[in-house]
C-alpha cells in the first residue's frame, strides 16, 4: 500500500481472554505484516497484560509490538477516525467517534468483526452491509470462518513454517521442555495440554488417565480449572510449579504464558484441550488432535456451534474415527453424543479416541494445511479495498 493506512480496533473485554486475544493478534498482524498504523482501544488493560506482560495497565497510551494501545475509558477523547475501523464483537463505538466518522469526506470502512462459527448461515451473512439508521455510514459484518465463503481465520504469515521447524527439531523440543523444567516425554507417554473452563466431567477424565495402561502427563495453565485440579488430588489449592501424581496420571501446573509462547505448548504436546475461540484456532494450526471446550451460552446454542464444527472437521475422516472424536468432544462438553441415551463419559470416550490417534494426527495436520488458504487478515484487507473502491466510484 502506498499511503499509510490507519486502523482503529475497538475491544471490550466481556470475560476471559478470547475477545482481547483475537483483537491483539489481529492488531499485531495488521501492523507487522501489512504496514498499517494500528491503534487498539481496549477497556481492560489488565486482561491485555496477561497476554502481553510488557503492558502497563496504568498508562492511557503506550506502544507494544508495533501497535499503539489506548485505554478505552468512558471519557473518550476527540479523535480523528482511522481509514479502517474495526468494532470487535459488536462492542458499541463511542458516539463522538461515530459522529466524527460520519463527518469525514471519505468515510472510513466500518467493520463489525463477529465471533467465529462453522454454522452454514455464516457464509450468507459474511460481508453484509448494515446502513446506519440516521447517519451516512454503513457498517459491514465480517464473519471469520472455516470455508472460502467466510472471512477465514487469523494466521500469521510464517506460523506454519515456524511450527514445522519446531516440530521437526528434536533439540528445540527438548529445550522447550527444559524451559518448563520438565523431562522429555517417556516413550509410551501421552503429553496433553489442558486449557478449559470449570468442567464437571474433568474428574472422570483424570480418573481414566490415572487408571490407564500408559502414562499421561497433563499440563494445565494457571486459570479457572485449578480449583478442580487441586480438589482431585485432595489439595486446597494448586499453583504454577505444582506437580501431582495419581496412578499413571501426572498433572503439572504451568504459568499462564505470553500469547506468543502459547503456540509452542500446543506444538509440543500430543493432544491439546482448548476452549473459547482463539485457543481453539491455535490448536488447529498446531496440526495436533485437539478437544474443544466450547464457551457455554445460556440458550444452549453453543452445542449447535460445536456440532456444526464437528461435522465440518470430521467430514473426510473414516466413520469410526469421526465417531470417536464426536463422542469425546460431546462428552467433554457435558452432552452425550447425539442419539445416545448414556450420560456423558469422557473417560470411556478417551480410550476409543486413543485407538484412532495416528489417523487423527494425520487428519489434524492436513486440516491445518487446508484451512491456511483462508487468511482473515488478507481477506479483511481485500474487503477494505473493495468497499473503499465502491465508495470512491
Ligand atoms: O479465554 P477464553 O475462554 O475466551 C472466550 C471466548 O473467546 C469466547 O468465545 C468469548 O465469548 C469469551 O471469551 C468472552 O478462550 P480463548 O478464546 O481461547 O482465549 C484465550 C486466549 O488466551 C488466547 O488468545 C490464548 C491465550 N493464552 C495465552 O496467551 N497464554 C496461555 O498460557 C493460555 C493458556 C492462553
XYZ file of C-alpha atoms and ligand atoms in Angstrom:
428
model
C 0.000 0.000 0.000
C 1.470 3.392 -0.942
C -0.421 5.586 1.522
C -0.076 4.745 5.238
C -3.373 3.121 6.079
C -4.652 3.667 9.585
C -6.780 1.259 11.549
C -8.644 1.576 14.844
C -9.692 -1.641 16.579
C -12.191 -1.324 19.433
C -12.451 -4.105 22.000
C -14.424 -4.504 25.196
C -13.431 -7.431 27.378
C -16.593 -9.367 28.278
C -14.858 -12.040 30.319
C -11.882 -14.351 29.848
C -9.249 -13.647 27.201
C -10.837 -14.527 23.868
C -12.062 -11.081 22.816
C -8.837 -9.313 23.574
C -6.869 -12.375 22.395
C -8.349 -12.072 18.906
C -8.053 -8.258 18.776
C -4.457 -8.266 19.976
C -3.481 -10.877 17.411
C -5.215 -9.019 14.587
C -3.713 -5.673 15.641
C -0.173 -7.111 15.611
C -0.705 -8.767 12.267
C -2.120 -5.700 10.509
C 0.792 -3.644 11.786
C 3.681 -6.058 11.417
C 2.695 -7.857 8.224
C 0.700 -5.215 6.383
C 2.388 -1.983 7.465
C -0.763 -0.363 8.801
C -0.737 2.184 11.623
C -2.863 0.335 14.150
C -4.440 1.678 17.302
C -6.090 -0.791 19.670
C -8.682 0.692 22.021
C -9.356 -1.658 24.926
C -11.339 -1.103 28.098
C -9.413 -3.628 30.216
C -5.640 -3.359 30.089
C -5.191 -5.838 32.926
C -6.535 -8.620 30.695
C -4.284 -7.497 27.854
C -1.310 -7.623 30.213
C -1.945 -11.371 30.746
C -1.350 -11.884 27.028
C 1.453 -9.339 26.789
C 3.240 -8.790 30.112
C 5.016 -5.608 28.989
C 1.703 -3.710 29.020
C 1.359 -1.177 31.820
C -2.333 -1.047 32.817
C -1.865 2.396 34.338
C -0.972 4.101 31.065
C -3.647 5.723 28.894
C -1.460 5.296 25.784
C 1.513 3.070 25.029
C 3.200 1.125 22.215
C 3.884 -2.589 22.066
C 4.681 -4.966 19.192
C 4.164 -2.169 16.633
C 0.671 -1.352 17.920
C -0.467 1.811 19.668
C -2.585 0.775 22.626
C -5.115 3.185 24.093
C -7.084 2.652 27.245
C -10.732 2.973 26.227
C -12.313 4.800 29.145
C -15.817 6.344 29.325
C -14.419 9.841 28.711
C -13.490 9.244 25.082
C -11.094 11.887 23.704
C -11.694 13.791 20.485
C -10.103 11.523 17.886
C -9.654 11.610 14.124
C -11.116 8.339 12.797
C -8.936 5.799 11.015
C -9.401 4.597 7.419
C -10.403 1.147 8.669
C -12.491 0.931 11.833
C -12.984 -2.475 13.414
C -15.617 -2.881 16.062
C -14.928 -6.253 17.636
C -17.824 -8.494 18.601
C -20.493 -5.780 18.357
C -18.977 -3.602 21.071
C -20.539 -0.175 20.767
C -18.299 2.591 19.411
C -18.181 5.913 21.267
C -20.868 8.248 19.903
C -18.381 11.053 19.343
C -16.212 8.717 17.267
C -19.188 7.630 15.128
C -20.123 11.280 14.596
C -16.527 12.004 13.554
C -16.684 9.090 11.067
C -19.882 10.490 9.574
C -18.281 13.910 9.203
C -15.401 12.603 7.068
C -15.480 13.341 3.372
C -14.089 9.850 2.656
C -15.959 7.698 5.108
C -13.945 5.065 6.938
C -14.642 1.411 6.190
C -16.505 0.259 9.288
C -16.370 -3.441 10.103
C -18.089 -5.391 12.818
C -15.810 -8.366 13.408
C -18.001 -11.220 14.594
C -17.418 -14.384 16.618
C -16.205 -17.499 14.848
C -18.708 -20.157 13.888
C -18.831 -23.081 11.467
C -22.607 -22.833 11.056
C -23.946 -22.636 7.489
C -25.650 -19.242 7.891
C -22.263 -17.575 8.406
C -21.439 -17.721 4.693
C -24.725 -15.937 3.871
C -24.161 -13.163 6.403
C -20.455 -12.576 5.822
C -19.909 -9.154 4.227
C -23.494 -7.928 4.575
C -23.934 -4.156 4.906
C -25.903 -2.551 7.702
C -26.681 1.121 6.951
C -26.682 3.413 9.983
C -30.268 4.444 10.830
C -29.555 8.177 10.841
C -26.001 8.901 9.686
C -24.420 8.478 6.242
C -22.449 5.422 7.365
C -22.529 1.716 6.566
C -21.234 -0.978 8.846
C -20.248 -4.357 7.360
C -20.455 -7.724 9.085
C -17.247 -9.655 8.814
C -17.536 -13.269 9.893
C -14.456 -15.394 10.487
C -14.976 -18.964 9.405
C -13.638 -22.203 8.022
C -14.719 -22.044 4.402
C -13.754 -19.844 1.483
C -17.166 -18.097 1.607
C -16.363 -16.666 5.058
C -13.755 -14.272 6.432
C -11.232 -17.032 7.200
C -9.053 -17.398 10.285
C -6.262 -15.402 11.878
C -2.973 -16.859 10.740
C 0.405 -15.159 10.854
C 2.384 -15.328 7.617
C 5.153 -17.552 8.966
C 3.238 -19.542 11.595
C 3.033 -22.912 9.843
C 6.678 -22.745 8.771
C 7.725 -21.954 12.353
C 5.540 -24.778 13.618
C 7.090 -27.271 11.179
C 10.606 -26.142 12.035
C 9.866 -26.596 15.733
C 8.109 -29.948 15.405
C 10.941 -31.332 13.236
C 13.684 -30.186 15.571
C 14.189 -32.639 18.440
C 16.661 -30.300 20.138
C 14.226 -27.387 20.068
C 11.544 -29.578 21.622
C 13.888 -30.833 24.344
C 14.965 -27.252 25.042
C 11.311 -26.265 25.258
C 10.581 -28.934 27.877
C 13.692 -27.910 29.777
C 12.476 -24.309 29.791
C 9.409 -25.611 31.661
C 11.672 -27.614 33.954
C 10.353 -30.881 32.546
C 11.946 -34.019 31.139
C 11.102 -35.057 27.571
C 8.106 -37.411 27.335
C 8.676 -41.094 28.111
C 8.349 -43.344 25.017
C 4.812 -44.528 25.807
C 3.618 -41.296 27.418
C 0.819 -39.100 26.075
C 1.534 -35.451 26.794
C -1.568 -33.310 26.924
C -2.194 -29.603 27.448
C -5.435 -28.750 29.215
C -6.940 -25.272 28.885
C -10.638 -25.343 29.693
C -13.430 -23.882 31.807
C -14.662 -25.448 35.042
C -15.878 -28.833 33.845
C -17.946 -31.299 35.903
C -16.618 -34.271 33.934
C -12.950 -33.379 34.462
C -12.547 -35.700 37.492
C -13.827 -38.602 35.418
C -11.269 -37.980 32.707
C -8.495 -37.685 35.292
C -9.648 -40.947 36.867
C -9.485 -42.705 33.492
C -5.997 -41.339 32.861
C -4.827 -42.383 36.329
C -6.120 -45.919 35.763
C -4.895 -46.149 32.152
C -2.231 -48.587 30.995
C 0.137 -45.876 29.690
C 1.303 -42.658 31.376
C -0.469 -39.376 30.710
C 1.271 -36.131 31.557
C -1.247 -33.306 31.679
C -0.068 -29.698 31.619
C -2.585 -27.221 32.991
C -2.006 -23.491 32.519
C -2.924 -21.351 35.508
C -6.578 -20.365 35.433
C -10.152 -21.326 36.190
C -9.512 -25.080 36.244
C -7.049 -25.059 39.128
C -9.551 -25.450 41.996
C -10.841 -28.629 40.333
C -7.323 -29.915 39.792
C -6.448 -29.276 43.435
C -9.644 -30.954 44.642
C -8.967 -34.051 42.542
C -5.642 -34.504 44.286
C -7.094 -33.743 47.737
C -5.433 -30.326 47.972
C -6.933 -26.966 48.860
C -5.149 -25.153 46.066
C -2.845 -25.562 43.087
C -0.368 -23.049 41.705
C 2.160 -22.815 38.852
C 5.080 -25.129 39.517
C 2.956 -27.712 41.384
C 3.058 -31.339 40.242
C 0.624 -34.066 41.282
C 0.613 -37.797 40.635
C -2.049 -40.447 40.833
C -1.538 -43.838 39.191
C -0.459 -43.254 35.622
C -1.510 -39.596 35.638
C 0.871 -36.750 36.303
C -0.523 -33.215 36.343
C 1.750 -30.190 36.203
C 0.550 -26.648 36.638
C 2.135 -24.140 34.268
C 2.187 -20.369 34.459
C -0.111 -18.559 32.022
C 2.367 -17.647 29.303
C 2.587 -14.703 26.953
C 0.283 -15.199 23.943
C 3.208 -15.589 21.533
C 4.565 -18.515 23.598
C 1.329 -20.438 23.997
C 1.718 -21.855 20.477
C 4.860 -23.757 21.460
C 2.952 -25.620 24.131
C 0.333 -26.647 21.568
C 3.016 -27.655 19.052
C 4.927 -29.732 21.592
C 2.034 -31.686 23.136
C 0.479 -34.796 21.581
C -3.073 -33.670 22.256
C -4.478 -30.290 23.241
C -7.609 -29.450 25.165
C -8.607 -25.890 24.277
C -11.569 -23.612 24.833
C -13.397 -20.477 23.645
C -12.315 -19.240 20.251
C -8.713 -18.180 19.892
C -7.023 -21.151 21.600
C -9.257 -23.457 19.552
C -7.949 -21.884 16.336
C -4.358 -22.069 17.578
C -4.827 -25.775 18.330
C -5.913 -26.266 14.737
C -2.784 -24.547 13.455
C -0.720 -26.809 15.732
C -1.692 -29.729 13.492
C -2.320 -31.978 16.509
C -5.531 -33.670 17.634
C -7.500 -31.394 19.930
C -10.607 -31.392 22.084
C -12.676 -28.230 22.263
C -14.430 -26.982 25.402
C -16.847 -24.529 23.875
C -17.899 -21.294 25.617
C -21.326 -22.024 27.119
C -24.246 -19.869 26.135
C -27.433 -19.654 28.209
C -29.748 -20.645 25.394
C -27.708 -23.756 24.577
C -26.785 -22.566 21.067
C -23.176 -23.470 21.821
C -23.949 -27.132 21.115
C -25.228 -26.238 17.638
C -21.978 -24.398 17.122
C -19.960 -27.337 18.388
C -21.796 -29.818 16.161
C -21.501 -27.598 13.094
C -17.758 -27.511 13.598
C -17.520 -31.233 14.319
C -19.373 -32.058 11.115
C -17.042 -29.919 9.067
C -13.889 -31.119 10.790
C -14.839 -34.792 10.591
C -16.274 -34.787 7.047
C -13.274 -36.503 5.474
C -12.499 -38.867 8.375
C -13.397 -42.577 8.269
C -16.716 -43.045 10.144
C -15.243 -44.872 13.158
C -12.573 -42.207 13.778
C -15.174 -39.451 13.282
C -17.470 -41.154 15.754
C -14.718 -41.461 18.362
C -13.941 -37.765 18.041
C -17.595 -36.722 18.145
C -18.124 -38.745 21.260
C -15.159 -37.323 23.154
C -15.970 -33.732 22.174
C -19.620 -34.073 23.129
C -18.872 -35.862 26.384
C -16.253 -33.284 27.298
C -18.895 -30.617 26.783
C -21.232 -32.460 29.089
C -23.577 -33.775 26.449
C -23.864 -37.426 25.495
C -23.176 -37.928 21.771
C -26.248 -37.227 19.597
C -28.740 -40.041 19.659
C -27.155 -41.785 22.682
C -29.025 -42.134 25.936
C -25.945 -42.804 28.118
C -24.662 -39.909 30.261
C -21.523 -38.094 29.199
C -18.482 -40.221 29.968
C -15.227 -38.756 28.670
C -13.195 -41.472 30.381
C -14.661 -44.172 28.146
C -14.648 -41.900 25.119
C -10.929 -41.262 25.671
C -9.987 -44.907 25.101
C -11.814 -45.023 21.809
C -10.237 -41.731 20.783
C -6.774 -43.071 21.637
C -7.270 -46.071 19.392
C -7.618 -43.671 16.415
C -4.722 -41.437 17.406
C -2.498 -41.893 14.397
C -5.349 -41.290 11.939
C -6.459 -38.234 13.919
C -2.901 -36.923 13.968
C -2.629 -37.102 10.164
C -6.032 -35.537 9.797
C -5.167 -32.644 12.140
C -2.074 -31.871 10.088
C -3.811 -31.873 6.728
C -6.759 -29.917 8.152
C -4.378 -27.098 9.103
C -2.890 -27.070 5.582
C -6.327 -26.940 4.032
C -7.543 -24.135 6.327
C -4.489 -21.995 5.751
C -5.817 -20.993 2.319
C -8.344 -18.702 4.010
C -6.435 -15.998 5.873
C -8.512 -13.482 7.812
C -6.118 -10.521 7.655
C -5.706 -10.876 3.872
C -9.435 -11.236 3.373
C -10.120 -8.265 5.584
C -7.724 -6.108 3.589
C -9.260 -7.237 0.288
C -12.664 -6.381 1.688
C -11.418 -2.991 2.877
C -10.046 -2.167 -0.604
C -13.204 -3.361 -2.357
C -15.515 -1.318 -0.152
C -13.152 1.660 -0.411
C -13.258 1.413 -4.244
C -17.046 1.259 -4.333
C -17.185 4.337 -2.101
C -14.746 6.256 -4.290
C -16.556 5.448 -7.570
O -10.418 -17.027 27.324
P -11.451 -17.683 26.502
O -12.367 -18.532 27.229
O -12.275 -16.599 25.705
C -13.646 -16.672 25.489
C -14.003 -16.975 24.076
O -13.303 -16.198 23.165
C -15.474 -16.781 23.862
O -15.809 -17.011 22.523
C -15.835 -15.384 24.248
O -17.155 -15.130 24.045
C -15.475 -15.207 25.698
O -14.085 -15.400 25.863
C -15.835 -13.841 26.186
O -10.735 -18.602 25.395
P -9.898 -18.225 24.086
O -10.775 -17.618 23.059
O -9.192 -19.431 23.728
O -8.849 -17.125 24.545
C -7.752 -17.421 25.364
C -6.578 -16.549 24.975
O -5.533 -16.714 25.931
C -5.959 -16.941 23.634
O -5.589 -15.772 22.926
C -4.718 -17.725 24.004
C -4.307 -17.023 25.261
N -3.442 -17.768 26.182
C -2.190 -17.238 26.470
O -1.807 -16.194 25.947
N -1.380 -17.903 27.360
C -1.754 -19.055 27.961
O -0.970 -19.619 28.757
C -3.032 -19.592 27.638
C -3.465 -20.892 28.256
C -3.842 -18.923 26.748
